mmCIF file of C-alpha atoms and ligand atoms in Angstrom:
data_model
loop_
_atom_site.group_PDB
_atom_site.id
_atom_site.type_symbol
_atom_site.label_atom_id
_atom_site.label_comp_id
_atom_site.label_asym_id
_atom_site.label_seq_id
_atom_site.Cartn_x
_atom_site.Cartn_y
_atom_site.Cartn_z
ATOM 1 C CA MET A 30 20.520 39.199 -27.275
ATOM 2 C CA LYS A 31 18.257 40.341 -24.903
ATOM 3 C CA TYR A 32 18.283 43.273 -22.250
ATOM 4 C CA GLU A 33 18.072 42.556 -18.369
ATOM 5 C CA THR A 34 18.395 44.855 -15.730
ATOM 6 C CA THR A 35 18.793 43.376 -12.387
ATOM 7 C CA ALA A 36 19.417 44.521 -8.543
ATOM 8 C CA LEU A 37 22.845 46.169 -8.706
ATOM 9 C CA HIS A 38 24.660 45.168 -5.616
ATOM 10 C CA PRO A 39 28.161 46.362 -4.886
ATOM 11 C CA CYS A 40 29.625 42.981 -5.684
ATOM 12 C CA LEU A 41 28.400 42.558 -9.409
ATOM 13 C CA TYR A 42 28.896 46.297 -10.058
ATOM 14 C CA SER A 43 32.313 46.441 -8.789
ATOM 15 C CA ALA A 44 33.250 43.490 -11.149
ATOM 16 C CA PHE A 45 31.894 45.159 -14.317
ATOM 17 C CA LEU A 46 33.538 48.791 -13.422
ATOM 18 C CA PRO A 47 36.218 49.994 -15.521
ATOM 19 C CA TRP A 48 39.332 50.393 -13.947
ATOM 20 C CA ARG A 49 41.578 53.598 -14.576
ATOM 21 C CA ASP A 50 42.637 54.186 -11.057
ATOM 22 C CA PRO A 51 41.915 53.886 -7.267
ATOM 23 C CA MET A 52 40.035 57.336 -7.216
ATOM 24 C CA GLN A 53 38.092 56.887 -10.316
ATOM 25 C CA HIS A 54 36.901 53.579 -9.022
ATOM 26 C CA ARG A 55 36.136 55.074 -5.747
ATOM 27 C CA GLU A 56 34.033 57.829 -7.451
ATOM 28 C CA LEU A 57 31.947 55.381 -9.251
ATOM 29 C CA LEU A 58 30.925 52.841 -6.582
ATOM 30 C CA ALA A 59 30.009 56.018 -4.595
ATOM 31 C CA ALA A 60 27.589 57.214 -7.284
ATOM 32 C CA LEU A 61 25.927 53.250 -6.703
ATOM 33 C CA PRO A 62 22.679 54.666 -5.687
ATOM 34 C CA ARG A 63 22.120 57.028 -8.623
ATOM 35 C CA LEU A 64 23.052 54.126 -11.062
ATOM 36 C CA VAL A 65 21.441 51.139 -13.198
ATOM 37 C CA GLY A 66 23.059 48.772 -15.456
ATOM 38 C CA ILE A 67 21.529 47.014 -18.462
ATOM 39 C CA GLY A 68 22.728 43.769 -18.803
ATOM 40 C CA ILE A 69 23.324 42.463 -22.537
ATOM 41 C CA LEU A 70 22.486 38.804 -22.517
ATOM 42 C CA LEU A 71 24.034 37.308 -25.918
ATOM 43 C CA ARG A 72 23.074 33.909 -27.025
ATOM 44 C CA ASP A 73 26.184 33.340 -28.506
ATOM 45 C CA ARG A 74 25.983 31.259 -32.010
ATOM 46 C CA ASP A 75 29.450 30.314 -31.914
ATOM 47 C CA ALA A 76 31.522 27.969 -28.803
ATOM 48 C CA GLY A 77 34.853 27.962 -27.793
ATOM 49 C CA PHE A 78 36.703 24.790 -26.693
ATOM 50 C CA VAL A 79 38.363 22.636 -24.071
ATOM 51 C CA GLN A 80 41.597 21.075 -24.530
ATOM 52 C CA LEU A 81 43.780 18.993 -22.224
ATOM 53 C CA ASP A 82 47.605 20.592 -21.609
ATOM 54 C CA ALA A 83 50.725 18.631 -20.978
ATOM 55 C CA GLN A 84 49.559 17.851 -17.219
ATOM 56 C CA GLY A 85 46.377 16.674 -18.323
ATOM 57 C CA GLU A 86 44.284 19.300 -16.838
ATOM 58 C CA PRO A 87 41.629 20.840 -19.171
ATOM 59 C CA VAL A 88 42.129 24.209 -20.590
ATOM 60 C CA VAL A 89 38.951 26.071 -21.504
ATOM 61 C CA ARG A 90 39.533 28.663 -24.315
ATOM 62 C CA TYR A 91 36.573 31.267 -25.248
ATOM 63 C CA ALA A 92 36.750 34.478 -27.853
ATOM 64 C CA LEU A 93 33.748 36.261 -28.959
ATOM 65 C CA SER A 94 33.764 35.289 -32.593
ATOM 66 C CA ARG A 95 33.204 38.227 -35.129
ATOM 67 C CA PHE A 96 29.082 37.287 -35.550
ATOM 68 C CA ASP A 97 28.543 37.346 -31.693
ATOM 69 C CA ARG A 98 30.727 40.665 -31.227
ATOM 70 C CA GLU A 99 28.348 42.083 -33.696
ATOM 71 C CA HIS A 100 25.466 41.192 -31.646
ATOM 72 C CA MET A 101 27.266 42.394 -28.274
ATOM 73 C CA ARG A 102 27.835 45.849 -30.114
ATOM 74 C CA ALA A 103 24.538 46.135 -31.316
ATOM 75 C CA GLY A 104 23.520 45.103 -27.810
ATOM 76 C CA LEU A 105 25.742 48.203 -26.517
ATOM 77 C CA ALA A 106 24.220 50.834 -29.029
ATOM 78 C CA GLY A 107 20.538 49.881 -27.804
ATOM 79 C CA ALA A 108 21.400 50.104 -24.133
ATOM 80 C CA ALA A 109 22.685 53.261 -24.635
ATOM 81 C CA GLN A 110 20.016 54.677 -26.461
ATOM 82 C CA ILE A 111 17.463 53.056 -23.644
ATOM 83 C CA LEU A 112 19.464 55.082 -20.722
ATOM 84 C CA GLU A 113 19.562 58.312 -22.992
ATOM 85 C CA THR A 114 16.259 58.226 -23.771
ATOM 86 C CA ALA A 115 15.541 57.684 -20.089
ATOM 87 C CA GLY A 116 17.504 60.804 -18.931
ATOM 88 C CA ALA A 117 20.898 59.458 -18.208
ATOM 89 C CA ARG A 118 23.598 62.169 -17.807
ATOM 90 C CA ARG A 119 26.617 59.692 -18.232
ATOM 91 C CA ILE A 120 26.715 56.350 -19.841
ATOM 92 C CA PHE A 121 29.736 54.132 -19.671
ATOM 93 C CA SER A 122 30.662 50.621 -21.065
ATOM 94 C CA SER A 123 32.149 47.358 -19.131
ATOM 95 C CA GLN A 124 35.043 47.913 -21.049
ATOM 96 C CA THR A 125 38.313 48.147 -19.281
ATOM 97 C CA LYS A 126 39.476 51.613 -20.954
ATOM 98 C CA TRP A 127 36.756 54.475 -19.842
ATOM 99 C CA VAL A 128 34.254 54.601 -22.411
ATOM 100 C CA ALA A 129 31.628 56.947 -21.920
ATOM 101 C CA TYR A 130 29.642 59.817 -22.950
ATOM 102 C CA GLU A 131 27.167 62.757 -21.371
ATOM 103 C CA PRO A 132 24.198 62.827 -23.827
ATOM 104 C CA GLY A 133 23.908 66.464 -24.785
ATOM 105 C CA ARG A 134 26.885 67.790 -22.839
ATOM 106 C CA ALA A 135 29.760 65.829 -23.805
ATOM 107 C CA GLY A 136 30.243 63.001 -26.719
ATOM 108 C CA ASN A 137 27.277 61.008 -28.412
ATOM 109 C CA LEU A 138 26.294 57.940 -29.300
ATOM 110 C CA GLN A 139 27.963 57.303 -32.552
ATOM 111 C CA GLN A 140 31.454 58.302 -30.796
ATOM 112 C CA PHE A 141 30.628 56.004 -28.030
ATOM 113 C CA CYS A 142 30.279 53.252 -30.167
ATOM 114 C CA ARG A 143 33.696 54.200 -31.676
ATOM 115 C CA ASP A 144 35.517 54.323 -28.660
ATOM 116 C CA ALA A 145 34.092 50.997 -27.676
ATOM 117 C CA ASP A 146 35.709 49.454 -31.019
ATOM 118 C CA ALA A 147 38.713 51.525 -30.244
ATOM 119 C CA CYS A 148 38.825 49.753 -26.907
ATOM 120 C CA GLY A 149 38.374 46.197 -28.267
ATOM 121 C CA TRP A 150 36.030 43.500 -27.382
ATOM 122 C CA SER A 151 38.679 40.597 -26.518
ATOM 123 C CA ALA A 152 39.577 39.261 -23.234
ATOM 124 C CA GLY A 153 40.971 41.905 -20.861
ATOM 125 C CA ARG A 154 39.445 44.740 -23.063
ATOM 126 C CA CYS A 155 35.754 44.238 -21.857
ATOM 127 C CA VAL A 156 34.299 42.716 -18.970
ATOM 128 C CA TYR A 157 32.020 39.781 -19.618
ATOM 129 C CA TYR A 158 30.095 37.464 -17.199
ATOM 130 C CA SER A 159 28.245 33.895 -18.067
ATOM 131 C CA PHE A 160 25.406 33.198 -15.400
ATOM 132 C CA HIS A 161 23.886 30.600 -17.680
ATOM 133 C CA LEU A 162 26.045 27.947 -18.377
ATOM 134 C CA MET A 163 24.066 24.805 -19.873
ATOM 135 C CA GLY A 164 24.522 21.521 -22.069
ATOM 136 C CA SER A 165 27.859 20.201 -20.614
ATOM 137 C CA ALA A 166 26.492 16.645 -20.141
ATOM 138 C CA ARG A 167 22.997 17.183 -22.437
ATOM 139 C CA LEU A 168 20.544 14.846 -22.847
ATOM 140 C CA GLY A 169 19.868 13.380 -26.615
ATOM 141 C CA GLY A 170 18.787 10.088 -28.476
ATOM 142 C CA SER A 171 22.361 9.083 -29.226
ATOM 143 C CA PRO A 172 25.599 8.774 -27.605
ATOM 144 C CA LYS A 173 27.289 10.084 -30.641
ATOM 145 C CA THR A 174 25.593 13.687 -29.863
ATOM 146 C CA SER A 175 24.795 13.514 -26.108
ATOM 147 C CA ALA A 176 26.152 12.477 -22.691
ATOM 148 C CA THR A 177 22.677 11.322 -21.380
ATOM 149 C CA ASN A 178 19.650 9.768 -22.884
ATOM 150 C CA PRO A 179 16.224 11.351 -22.731
ATOM 151 C CA ASP A 180 15.779 10.376 -18.941
ATOM 152 C CA GLY A 181 19.086 11.537 -17.826
ATOM 153 C CA GLU A 182 21.007 8.209 -17.379
ATOM 154 C CA THR A 183 24.509 8.371 -18.803
ATOM 155 C CA TRP A 184 25.254 6.249 -22.169
ATOM 156 C CA GLU A 185 28.508 5.079 -20.379
ATOM 157 C CA ALA A 186 27.564 4.236 -17.078
ATOM 158 C CA ARG A 187 24.120 2.724 -16.005
ATOM 159 C CA ASN A 188 22.300 3.995 -13.035
ATOM 160 C CA LEU A 189 24.228 7.116 -13.019
ATOM 161 C CA TYR A 190 21.763 10.136 -13.891
ATOM 162 C CA VAL A 191 22.323 14.035 -14.732
ATOM 163 C CA MET A 192 19.143 16.288 -13.951
ATOM 164 C CA ASP A 193 20.291 19.674 -14.071
ATOM 165 C CA GLY A 194 21.371 22.500 -15.930
ATOM 166 C CA SER A 195 24.011 20.606 -17.866
ATOM 167 C CA SER A 196 21.306 18.283 -19.132
ATOM 168 C CA PHE A 197 20.164 21.061 -21.758
ATOM 169 C CA PRO A 198 20.613 20.010 -25.488
ATOM 170 C CA CYS A 199 21.701 23.520 -25.960
ATOM 171 C CA SER A 200 22.066 26.956 -24.341
ATOM 172 C CA SER A 201 18.376 28.050 -23.736
ATOM 173 C CA GLY A 202 19.185 31.982 -24.214
ATOM 174 C CA VAL A 203 16.889 33.098 -21.499
ATOM 175 C CA ASN A 204 17.013 32.575 -17.671
ATOM 176 C CA PRO A 205 16.745 28.743 -17.386
ATOM 177 C CA MET A 206 15.938 27.995 -13.563
ATOM 178 C CA ILE A 207 12.183 26.814 -14.316
ATOM 179 C CA SER A 208 13.580 25.037 -17.272
ATOM 180 C CA ILE A 209 15.927 23.158 -14.900
ATOM 181 C CA GLU A 210 13.370 22.628 -12.315
ATOM 182 C CA ALA A 211 10.859 20.861 -15.315
ATOM 183 C CA ILE A 212 13.935 18.465 -16.343
ATOM 184 C CA ALA A 213 14.614 17.640 -12.605
ATOM 185 C CA HIS A 214 11.397 17.261 -12.137
ATOM 186 C CA ARG A 215 10.338 14.814 -15.188
ATOM 187 C CA ASN A 216 13.259 12.569 -14.959
ATOM 188 C CA ALA A 217 13.124 12.299 -10.965
ATOM 189 C CA SER A 218 9.585 11.332 -11.156
ATOM 190 C CA ARG A 219 10.484 8.736 -14.092
ATOM 191 C CA LEU A 220 13.614 7.369 -12.239
ATOM 192 C CA ALA A 221 11.192 6.998 -9.215
ATOM 193 C CA ASP A 222 8.527 4.902 -11.140
ATOM 194 C CA ARG A 223 11.350 3.084 -12.581
ATOM 195 C CA LEU A 224 12.702 2.189 -8.918
ATOM 196 C CA ALA A 225 8.941 1.779 -7.637
ATOM 197 C CA SER A 226 8.204 -0.979 -10.217
ATOM 198 C CA SER A 227 11.466 -2.880 -10.055
HETATM 199 C C1 FAD B 27 24.017 35.724 -10.395
HETATM 200 C C2 FAD B 27 23.158 34.674 -11.107
HETATM 201 C C3 FAD B 27 21.725 35.302 -11.422
HETATM 202 C C4 FAD B 27 20.955 34.362 -12.066
HETATM 203 N N1 FAD B 27 19.445 34.692 -12.226
HETATM 204 C C5 FAD B 27 18.675 33.917 -12.817
HETATM 205 C C6 FAD B 27 17.203 34.310 -12.893
HETATM 206 O O1 FAD B 27 17.073 35.359 -12.468
HETATM 207 N N2 FAD B 27 16.596 33.294 -13.264
HETATM 208 C C7 FAD B 27 16.656 32.098 -13.885
HETATM 209 O O2 FAD B 27 16.204 31.353 -14.336
HETATM 210 N N3 FAD B 27 18.325 31.699 -13.772
HETATM 211 C C8 FAD B 27 19.348 32.454 -13.025
HETATM 212 N N4 FAD B 27 20.316 32.194 -12.603
HETATM 213 C C9 FAD B 27 20.641 30.636 -13.321
HETATM 214 C C10 FAD B 27 20.144 29.877 -12.364
HETATM 215 O O3 FAD B 27 20.858 29.981 -11.013
HETATM 216 C C11 FAD B 27 21.535 28.314 -12.640
HETATM 217 O O4 FAD B 27 21.553 27.936 -14.149
HETATM 218 C C12 FAD B 27 20.821 27.368 -11.899
HETATM 219 O O5 FAD B 27 20.926 27.439 -10.287
HETATM 220 C C13 FAD B 27 21.535 26.129 -12.330
HETATM 221 O O6 FAD B 27 21.137 24.667 -11.553
HETATM 222 P P1 FAD B 27 21.723 23.983 -11.572
HETATM 223 O O7 FAD B 27 20.726 22.572 -10.391
HETATM 224 O O8 FAD B 27 22.162 22.983 -12.957
HETATM 225 O O9 FAD B 27 23.352 23.803 -10.691
HETATM 226 P P2 FAD B 27 23.458 24.933 -9.515
HETATM 227 O O10 FAD B 27 22.123 25.363 -8.805
HETATM 228 O O11 FAD B 27 24.697 25.212 -9.551
HETATM 229 O O12 FAD B 27 23.807 23.177 -8.679
HETATM 230 C C14 FAD B 27 24.891 22.360 -8.087
HETATM 231 C C15 FAD B 27 24.919 22.003 -7.130
HETATM 232 O O13 FAD B 27 26.186 20.923 -7.107
HETATM 233 C C16 FAD B 27 26.683 21.284 -6.099
HETATM 234 N N5 FAD B 27 28.139 20.407 -6.332
HETATM 235 C C17 FAD B 27 28.842 20.898 -6.969
HETATM 236 N N6 FAD B 27 29.851 20.123 -7.215
HETATM 237 C C18 FAD B 27 29.532 19.008 -6.538
HETATM 238 C C19 FAD B 27 30.537 17.782 -6.013
HETATM 239 N N7 FAD B 27 31.470 17.534 -6.285
HETATM 240 N N8 FAD B 27 29.730 16.836 -4.826
HETATM 241 C C20 FAD B 27 28.700 17.241 -4.310
HETATM 242 N N9 FAD B 27 27.660 18.218 -4.900
HETATM 243 C C21 FAD B 27 28.579 19.197 -5.600
HETATM 244 C C22 FAD B 27 26.701 22.373 -5.876
HETATM 245 O O14 FAD B 27 27.016 22.918 -4.636
HETATM 246 C C23 FAD B 27 25.198 22.919 -6.077
HETATM 247 O O15 FAD B 27 24.392 22.840 -4.821
HETATM 248 C C24 FAD B 27 21.194 32.875 -12.346
HETATM 249 C C25 FAD B 27 22.689 32.416 -11.872
HETATM 250 C C26 FAD B 27 23.630 33.449 -11.596
HETATM 251 C C27 FAD B 27 24.864 33.094 -10.895
#
């Protein structure tokens, strides 16, 4: 995993906030000008899956595996240490229960991590986001393992091209925009050449 600090606008922030009651939510939102968030970007090893339900609609299932959860837990402890070293007065997680401590005044890092474990890391226990979904129509060398050829043309239908984030062979684990642009530029140029010469 890696850390990322971003501009903390109210929409993003409120979606991550723990919720105990309206007054607490209001107090946390009012503190926004004095807050910083550290995002723990996890490059997960294990996947979820998609199944069709009885009506033929896709159902997505995803849960953090034990392996990936350990990385997330280490990420939380490290982020708290960074904030504590920077002089934060109060540190809380994005878990749905109130998991927090006030360095030097109430609680400590070890208790914070134990409280996070007690709250849990599964769906409904901790707020997770995904910003970098990739590889859902991956390019590759064989129809057995990919949806398109290396130029982005689908194996199943000629002249149908995919040139976006879904083309990645796997998750990049880092912010992907430049790589998406590079794939789109390369494959669009090759398609233009092909069309020009046909
Ligand atoms: C909050 C947030 C912050 C991010 N920050 C960064 C960052 O700092 N750096 C970075 O590198 N990446 C960042 N990303 C990731 C990056 O923005 C995306 O990975 C990238 O934009 C994906 O590009 P794309 O072309 O594959 O898809 P998109 O940009 O999602 O483009 C898909 C397009 O297809 C259109 N579309 C969808 N369905 C249809 C349809 N049926 N018919 C016609 N058009 C359709 C959509 O309207 C859209 O214009 C961030 C993402 C989010 C959500």
